[in-house]
């Protein structure tokens, strides 16, 4: 079939919306009609050439939600008409990682996915007979996509697609960082560095876990106001003296939990040093630039602080995303406030420009 898709032809160049051929789903694969897709920093990161593992040509997009159109042989958990959220972090439920509660990093299709291929080492996307690679196993900057069954989470049909798509990446990553990676305890103090999509998700996760103090740090007063709306008990404009102000407000000890959601290694260091002496945990969810490193003074570790990384918030996607969507539908999470701009596929580069200007929280492409 013919599909319209936004293709990354060259790093650092605008995406090009064009027609491609999309082959039928093979064994264990599903054809999805994409209804909504968020424009995420990860897409921009790859398009810019900053991602050392990036490749082109490829169809970007990974924060998608849509409807199952057809299924290939062997697919048992999904049927035409099901509403789904796409998962760049799949869940086969069978590998050693999927069976272990300590991680969500499924091993089943990881190698081929990282190379831009589906599990059989081929692509379903092509142009004039030449293959076009998939991005993060999803490629949702297109009106249709073919994906592995294990990379789709079936969700309630009551969930609006433009909100549901945010659970495909940013929102689940932030909420999960607090709930799954850090396991924030009730009555604790948390500091969240960065109030974009992931940071706001972390604020929500801390609230859902019952944290007593939730301090949001950002450079934007507008984003800090939004953080307060979602559960931050205090806000703080970021700056060189952020660490000193956090220590002063915590009796000199630091916070029980800190979260870094900016991708800035200088902020990551602030987050580490703002964690409490004795037991403080810093969870890093931001993606740093190519070649950048995090400098940690060992003294901060040997006095009891810990540092953890978090990918997709530790969420085992097929099991965890539907539960988070249900909490949204139950009124525990205000997702609608994150959708700041509604775009068409032809406006995808405008979505990237808004990301760079920090204009709003999330632009969502509407394919209807």
Coordinates of C-alpha atoms in Angstrom, one line a residue:
X1 CA 0.0 0.0 0.0
X2 CA 1.0 3.6 -0.4
X3 CA 1.5 5.8 2.7
X4 CA 2.4 9.4 3.4
X5 CA 5.4 9.7 5.7
X6 CA 7.9 12.3 6.9
X7 CA 11.4 11.0 5.9
X8 CA 14.7 12.0 7.3
X9 CA 16.9 12.1 4.2
X10 CA 20.0 13.8 5.6
X11 CA 21.0 14.8 9.1
X12 CA 20.5 18.4 9.9
X13 CA 18.0 18.9 7.0
X14 CA 14.2 19.3 7.3
X15 CA 12.1 16.1 7.0
X16 CA 10.5 15.5 3.6
X17 CA 6.9 14.4 3.5
X18 CA 6.5 12.0 0.6
X19 CA 4.8 8.8 -0.5
X20 CA 6.4 5.4 0.3
X21 CA 5.4 1.8 -0.2
X22 CA 4.4 -0.1 2.9
X23 CA 4.4 -3.9 2.7
X24 CA 1.9 -6.2 4.4
X25 CA 2.6 -7.3 8.0
X26 CA 4.5 -10.6 8.2
X27 CA 4.5 -13.2 10.9
X28 CA 4.1 -11.6 14.4
X29 CA 3.5 -8.1 12.8
X30 CA 0.6 -5.7 12.8
X31 CA -0.5 -3.0 10.5
X32 CA -1.5 0.1 12.4
X33 CA -3.4 3.2 11.2
X34 CA -1.7 6.0 13.0
X35 CA -4.3 8.6 14.4
X36 CA -2.0 10.8 16.5
X37 CA 1.7 11.2 17.1
X38 CA 3.6 13.5 19.5
X39 CA 6.7 15.3 18.2
X40 CA 9.4 14.3 20.7
X41 CA 12.9 15.5 21.5
X42 CA 14.2 12.1 20.6
X43 CA 13.0 12.6 17.0
X44 CA 14.7 16.0 16.9
X45 CA 17.9 14.6 18.5
X46 CA 18.2 12.0 15.7
X47 CA 17.2 14.4 12.9
X48 CA 19.9 16.8 14.0
X49 CA 22.7 14.2 13.7
X50 CA 23.5 14.4 17.4
X51 CA 22.5 10.8 18.0
X52 CA 25.6 8.6 17.3
X53 CA 23.4 5.6 16.5
X54 CA 21.2 7.5 14.0
X55 CA 20.7 6.5 10.4
X56 CA 19.1 7.8 7.2
X57 CA 16.9 7.5 5.2
X58 CA 14.4 6.7 7.8
X59 CA 10.8 7.5 8.8
X60 CA 11.0 9.2 12.2
X61 CA 8.3 9.3 14.9
X62 CA 7.8 7.0 17.9
X63 CA 5.1 8.6 20.2
X64 CA 2.1 7.2 18.4
X65 CA -1.4 5.9 19.0
X66 CA -3.8 4.4 16.5
X67 CA -6.0 1.5 15.4
X68 CA -5.1 -2.0 14.3
X69 CA -6.0 -2.5 10.7
X70 CA -4.6 -6.0 9.9
X71 CA -2.5 -8.6 11.7
X72 CA 0.0 -11.1 10.4
X73 CA 0.2 -14.8 11.1
X74 CA 0.8 -15.8 14.7
X75 CA -0.6 -12.6 16.2
X76 CA -2.8 -13.5 19.2
X77 CA -3.0 -10.5 21.5
X78 CA -4.4 -8.0 19.0
X79 CA -7.2 -7.9 16.5
X80 CA -8.4 -5.4 13.9
X81 CA -10.2 -2.5 15.6
X82 CA -8.1 -2.6 18.7
X83 CA -6.8 0.8 19.9
X84 CA -3.0 0.8 20.6
X85 CA -0.1 2.8 21.8
X86 CA 3.2 2.2 20.0
X87 CA 6.2 1.1 22.0
X88 CA 9.8 1.9 21.2
X89 CA 10.5 -0.3 24.2
X90 CA 8.8 -3.6 23.4
X91 CA 7.8 -6.4 25.8
X92 CA 8.0 -10.0 24.6
X93 CA 7.1 -11.3 28.0
X94 CA 9.5 -14.3 27.5
X95 CA 13.2 -13.1 27.5
X96 CA 15.2 -13.0 30.7
X97 CA 14.7 -9.3 31.0
X98 CA 11.0 -9.4 30.5
X99 CA 10.7 -12.1 33.2
X100 CA 12.8 -10.0 35.7
X101 CA 11.1 -7.2 37.6
X102 CA 14.4 -5.2 37.7
X103 CA 14.3 -4.0 34.1
X104 CA 12.0 -3.2 31.2
X105 CA 14.7 -3.5 28.5
X106 CA 13.3 -6.4 26.4
X107 CA 16.0 -8.3 24.5
X108 CA 13.8 -10.0 21.9
X109 CA 14.3 -7.6 18.9
X110 CA 16.7 -5.1 20.3
X111 CA 19.6 -5.7 17.9
X112 CA 17.6 -5.4 14.7
X113 CA 15.5 -2.5 16.1
X114 CA 18.6 -0.5 16.8
X115 CA 19.7 -0.9 13.1
X116 CA 16.3 0.2 11.7
X117 CA 15.0 -3.2 10.8
X118 CA 12.0 -5.3 11.9
X119 CA 12.8 -8.6 13.6
X120 CA 13.5 -10.5 10.4
X121 CA 16.3 -8.1 9.4
X122 CA 14.2 -6.4 6.6
X123 CA 12.0 -3.4 6.3
X124 CA 8.4 -3.0 5.3
X125 CA 9.0 0.6 4.0
X126 CA 10.5 1.2 0.6
X127 CA 10.8 3.8 -2.2
X128 CA 11.2 2.8 -5.8
X129 CA 12.2 -0.7 -4.6
X130 CA 14.9 0.6 -2.2
X131 CA 14.4 -0.1 1.5
X132 CA 13.7 2.8 3.9
X133 CA 14.6 2.0 7.5
X134 CA 12.2 2.1 10.5
X135 CA 13.0 4.3 13.4
X136 CA 12.9 2.9 16.9
X137 CA 10.8 0.0 15.5
X138 CA 7.9 2.4 15.2
X139 CA 8.1 5.0 12.4
X140 CA 4.9 6.8 13.4
X141 CA 5.5 10.0 11.3
X142 CA 3.3 8.2 8.8
X143 CA -0.4 7.5 8.3
X144 CA 0.2 3.8 8.5
X145 CA 3.0 1.7 10.0
X146 CA 3.9 -2.0 10.4
X147 CA 5.2 -3.0 13.8
X148 CA 5.9 -6.1 15.8
X149 CA 3.0 -7.3 18.0
X150 CA 5.3 -7.1 21.1
X151 CA 5.8 -3.4 20.5
X152 CA 2.1 -2.4 20.8
X153 CA 0.1 -1.8 24.0
X154 CA -3.6 -2.4 23.7
X155 CA -5.5 0.4 25.5
X156 CA -9.0 1.4 26.4
X157 CA -11.1 2.5 23.4
X158 CA -12.3 5.4 25.6
X159 CA -8.9 7.1 25.6
X160 CA -8.6 10.0 23.1
X161 CA -5.7 9.3 20.7
X162 CA -4.1 12.8 21.0
X163 CA -3.6 12.2 24.7
X164 CA -2.9 8.5 24.5
X165 CA 0.1 9.0 22.2
X166 CA 2.0 10.8 24.9
X167 CA 2.1 7.6 26.9
X168 CA 4.2 6.1 24.1
X169 CA 7.3 8.0 25.3
X170 CA 7.5 11.2 27.3
X171 CA 4.7 10.9 29.9
X172 CA 5.4 7.3 30.7
X173 CA 9.1 7.9 30.9
X174 CA 8.6 10.6 33.6
X175 CA 5.9 8.9 35.6
X176 CA 7.7 5.6 35.5
X177 CA 11.0 7.2 36.6
X178 CA 9.3 8.2 39.9
X179 CA 7.1 5.1 40.3
X180 CA 9.3 2.3 39.0
X181 CA 12.9 3.4 38.9
X182 CA 13.1 5.5 42.1
X183 CA 10.1 4.0 43.8
X184 CA 9.4 7.3 45.6
X185 CA 8.2 6.8 49.1
X186 CA 5.2 8.6 50.7
X187 CA 6.1 11.6 52.8
X188 CA 9.5 12.1 51.0
X189 CA 11.0 15.1 49.4
X190 CA 11.7 15.1 45.6
X191 CA 13.3 17.7 43.3
X192 CA 12.7 17.5 39.5
X193 CA 15.1 19.3 37.2
X194 CA 13.3 20.2 34.0
X195 CA 9.6 20.8 33.5
X196 CA 9.2 19.5 30.0
X197 CA 7.2 16.4 29.1
X198 CA 9.4 14.0 31.0
X199 CA 9.9 16.3 34.0
X200 CA 6.2 17.0 34.4
X201 CA 5.6 13.3 34.2
X202 CA 8.1 12.8 37.1
X203 CA 6.2 15.5 39.1
X204 CA 3.0 13.5 38.5
X205 CA 4.7 10.2 39.5
X206 CA 6.0 11.7 42.7
X207 CA 2.5 13.0 43.5
X208 CA 0.9 9.6 42.8
X209 CA 3.5 8.0 45.1
X210 CA 2.5 10.4 47.9
X211 CA 5.7 12.6 48.1
X212 CA 5.2 15.4 50.7
X213 CA 7.4 18.0 49.0
X214 CA 7.9 18.1 45.2
X215 CA 10.1 20.9 44.0
X216 CA 10.1 21.6 40.2
X217 CA 13.1 23.4 38.7
X218 CA 13.1 25.0 35.3
X219 CA 14.1 28.2 33.4
X220 CA 10.6 28.9 32.2
X221 CA 8.0 30.5 34.6
X222 CA 5.2 29.1 32.3
X223 CA 6.4 25.5 32.7
X224 CA 6.8 26.0 36.4
X225 CA 3.2 27.1 36.7
X226 CA 2.2 24.0 34.8
X227 CA 4.3 21.9 37.2
X228 CA 2.3 23.4 40.1
X229 CA -0.9 22.4 38.4
X230 CA 0.3 18.8 38.2
X231 CA 1.5 18.4 41.8
X232 CA 4.6 20.4 42.5
X233 CA 4.4 21.9 46.0
X234 CA 7.2 24.4 45.2
X235 CA 8.9 25.8 42.1
X236 CA 12.3 27.2 41.6
X237 CA 13.9 29.1 38.6
X238 CA 17.0 27.2 37.6
X239 CA 20.4 28.9 37.7
X240 CA 24.0 28.5 38.9
X241 CA 22.9 28.7 42.6
X242 CA 20.2 26.1 42.3
X243 CA 22.1 23.5 44.3
X244 CA 22.8 25.9 47.1
X245 CA 19.1 26.9 47.3
X246 CA 18.0 23.3 47.4
X247 CA 20.5 22.4 50.1
X248 CA 19.4 25.5 52.1
X249 CA 15.7 24.4 51.9
X250 CA 16.5 20.9 53.0
X251 CA 18.6 21.7 56.1
X252 CA 21.8 21.2 54.2
X253 CA 21.2 17.5 53.5
X254 CA 19.5 17.5 50.0
X255 CA 16.4 15.8 48.7
X256 CA 15.5 12.1 49.2
X257 CA 14.9 11.8 45.4
X258 CA 16.1 14.0 42.5
X259 CA 15.2 13.6 38.9
X260 CA 17.1 15.0 35.9
X261 CA 15.0 15.5 32.7
X262 CA 16.9 18.1 30.7
X263 CA 19.7 16.2 29.0
X264 CA 22.2 18.9 30.2
X265 CA 25.2 17.2 31.9
X266 CA 25.7 20.3 34.1
X267 CA 22.2 19.9 35.4
X268 CA 22.8 16.2 35.8
X269 CA 25.6 17.0 38.1
X270 CA 23.4 19.5 40.1
X271 CA 20.8 16.7 40.4
X272 CA 23.4 14.2 41.8
X273 CA 24.8 16.7 44.3
X274 CA 21.3 17.8 45.4
X275 CA 20.5 14.2 46.4
X276 CA 20.5 13.6 50.2
X277 CA 23.6 12.5 52.0
X278 CA 23.0 9.0 53.3
X279 CA 20.3 7.7 51.0
X280 CA 19.5 10.2 48.3
X281 CA 18.8 8.8 44.9
X282 CA 19.3 10.7 41.6
X283 CA 17.4 9.3 38.6
X284 CA 18.7 10.4 35.2
X285 CA 16.1 10.4 32.5
X286 CA 17.5 13.1 30.1
X287 CA 19.5 12.2 27.0
X288 CA 22.9 13.9 26.8
X289 CA 24.5 15.0 23.5
X290 CA 27.0 12.8 21.6
X291 CA 30.3 12.4 23.4
X292 CA 29.2 14.2 26.6
X293 CA 30.0 12.7 30.0
X294 CA 28.7 13.2 33.5
X295 CA 31.3 14.3 36.0
X296 CA 30.6 13.0 39.5
X297 CA 32.9 13.7 42.5
X298 CA 33.3 10.3 44.2
X299 CA 32.8 11.9 47.6
X300 CA 29.2 12.3 46.8
X301 CA 28.8 8.6 46.3
X302 CA 30.8 7.3 49.2
X303 CA 28.6 9.5 51.5
X304 CA 25.6 7.5 50.5
X305 CA 24.1 9.0 47.3
X306 CA 23.1 6.8 44.4
X307 CA 22.6 7.4 40.7
X308 CA 20.2 5.4 38.5
X309 CA 19.4 5.7 34.8
X310 CA 15.9 5.2 33.6
X311 CA 14.8 4.2 30.1
X312 CA 11.0 4.6 29.4
X313 CA 10.6 5.0 33.1
X314 CA 11.1 1.3 33.7
X315 CA 7.7 0.7 32.3
X316 CA 7.1 -2.8 30.8
X317 CA 5.0 -1.4 28.0
X318 CA 2.4 -3.9 27.1
X319 CA 1.5 -4.4 30.7
X320 CA 2.2 -0.9 32.2
X321 CA 1.0 1.6 29.6
X322 CA -2.6 0.4 29.6
X323 CA -2.6 0.9 33.4
X324 CA -1.3 4.4 33.1
X325 CA -3.9 5.2 30.5
X326 CA -6.6 3.9 32.9
X327 CA -5.4 6.2 35.6
X328 CA -5.7 9.1 33.1
X329 CA -9.3 8.1 32.4
X330 CA -10.0 7.8 36.1
X331 CA -9.0 11.4 36.5
X332 CA -5.7 11.0 38.3
X333 CA -3.6 12.4 35.4
X334 CA -4.4 15.6 33.5
X335 CA -3.1 14.7 30.0
X336 CA -5.0 17.3 28.0
X337 CA -3.0 20.2 29.4
X338 CA 0.2 18.8 27.7
X339 CA -1.1 19.1 24.2
X340 CA -0.1 22.6 23.3
X341 CA -0.2 22.5 19.5
X342 CA -2.1 20.3 16.9
X343 CA -0.4 19.9 13.6
X344 CA -0.8 18.0 10.3
X345 CA 2.0 15.8 9.0
X346 CA 3.0 18.5 6.6
X347 CA 3.7 20.7 9.7
X348 CA 6.2 18.3 11.2
X349 CA 9.2 20.6 10.8
X350 CA 7.2 23.3 12.5
X351 CA 6.9 20.9 15.5
X352 CA 10.7 20.6 15.6
X353 CA 11.0 24.4 15.6
X354 CA 8.6 24.7 18.5
X355 CA 10.6 22.1 20.4
X356 CA 13.8 24.1 19.9
X357 CA 12.0 27.3 21.1
X358 CA 10.5 25.4 24.0
X359 CA 7.1 26.6 22.7
X360 CA 4.6 24.6 24.7
X361 CA 5.0 21.0 26.0
X362 CA 3.9 18.8 23.2
X363 CA 2.9 19.3 19.6
X364 CA 0.7 16.4 18.3
X365 CA 0.2 15.4 14.7
X366 CA -3.4 14.7 13.9
X367 CA -3.8 12.2 11.0
X368 CA -7.6 12.3 10.8

